[in-house]
Amino acid sequence: MSKQTNGSSATNGSDVNGVKPSSDVPSRKMLGGIGTHVFNPLIKGIVLFFGDGDASNQIIRDYLASQGFVVLGFDYFDRDGTDGKKPPKDSRPDFEAWAKEHQDHFKEKLDPWWKAVQENYSPGDMDIPLPYFVVGCGFGAHFAMELCVSSESKSKVVAGAFVHADFLEASTVAKVDIPVLFTFSNTGNPLDRETRPWVECILGGPKGIPTTKYCIQMFASNLPEITIGQNPKVENENYLMHESARSMSQWFIRGASLKEGPQ
């Protein structure tokens, strides 16, 4: 049997419109020297969750937990995974300087964390083999993308999903060989409009032959971050927030069932 530690179920039920950011305190354990928040004791798959360095990704995290995934949140800044000194993204030079300051440090921690995750949440220890998935939001996309290359993940990560992917490196994207889902905003995030074309060009492959299975979805939204949930009472904002989370869950479920990822 696995060495799972029960985490609190962040939300109840599977109604996508009923998922709200939870104030529940997740279980927390140390994996490879990194504090790791564990959401949801149910087992459908294991999600390696790299957030944006703040509290803006609760809906994605909580929705995946409500669907039966064990969500392991990489804790960048100890205890709550946030940094009160993180500059706003519209101050791009300051934000990039902040990110660069932390990226190298966290990248060094990635390998021992991933090793510890596999030791503590090994599919081979379970009655039914379970897949690994990875989510990268904003700042966290840089780290999540590393695990979408089979030589880095030892082919154990089945599929990846990204929202407002930031700090991606073309050389890494070109090596991706598992199914990946990207969610972008067409109107609310200038970075998305810059990133989407070259990501699509690389994944589309030479002569239009894709290098891997991928899906790119784009929402017309004025929200700076479509997954925050600043005003869920506004129908369009509520829909975009939850549809982003739902599509990730379906991408993972379908990818695991087809073994080779979504067609």
Tab-separated table of N, CA and C in Angstrom, residues 24 104 114 121 152 187 195 200:
chain	number	residue	atom	x	y	z
A	24	ASP	N	-10.104	25.677	3.926
A	24	ASP	CA	-9.643	24.510	4.654
A	24	ASP	C	-8.118	24.456	4.661
A	104	ASP	N	16.354	30.135	-10.011
A	104	ASP	CA	17.489	29.220	-9.906
A	104	ASP	C	17.442	28.434	-8.601
A	114	TRP	N	10.878	16.016	-6.639
A	114	TRP	CA	10.268	15.039	-7.538
A	114	TRP	C	10.639	13.618	-7.117
A	121	TYR	N	4.599	8.802	-3.042
A	121	TYR	CA	3.361	8.630	-3.800
A	121	TYR	C	3.667	7.836	-5.062
A	152	GLU	N	13.275	13.990	-18.326
A	152	GLU	CA	13.342	14.603	-16.999
A	152	GLU	C	12.424	13.878	-16.018
A	187	THR	N	-7.600	38.878	-24.300
A	187	THR	CA	-7.711	40.325	-24.135
A	187	THR	C	-7.141	40.845	-22.829
A	195	THR	N	2.990	34.966	-25.957
A	195	THR	CA	3.465	33.600	-25.757
A	195	THR	C	2.774	32.598	-26.668
A	200	GLU	N	2.565	27.660	-29.957
A	200	GLU	CA	1.810	26.895	-30.952
A	200	GLU	C	2.691	26.522	-32.142
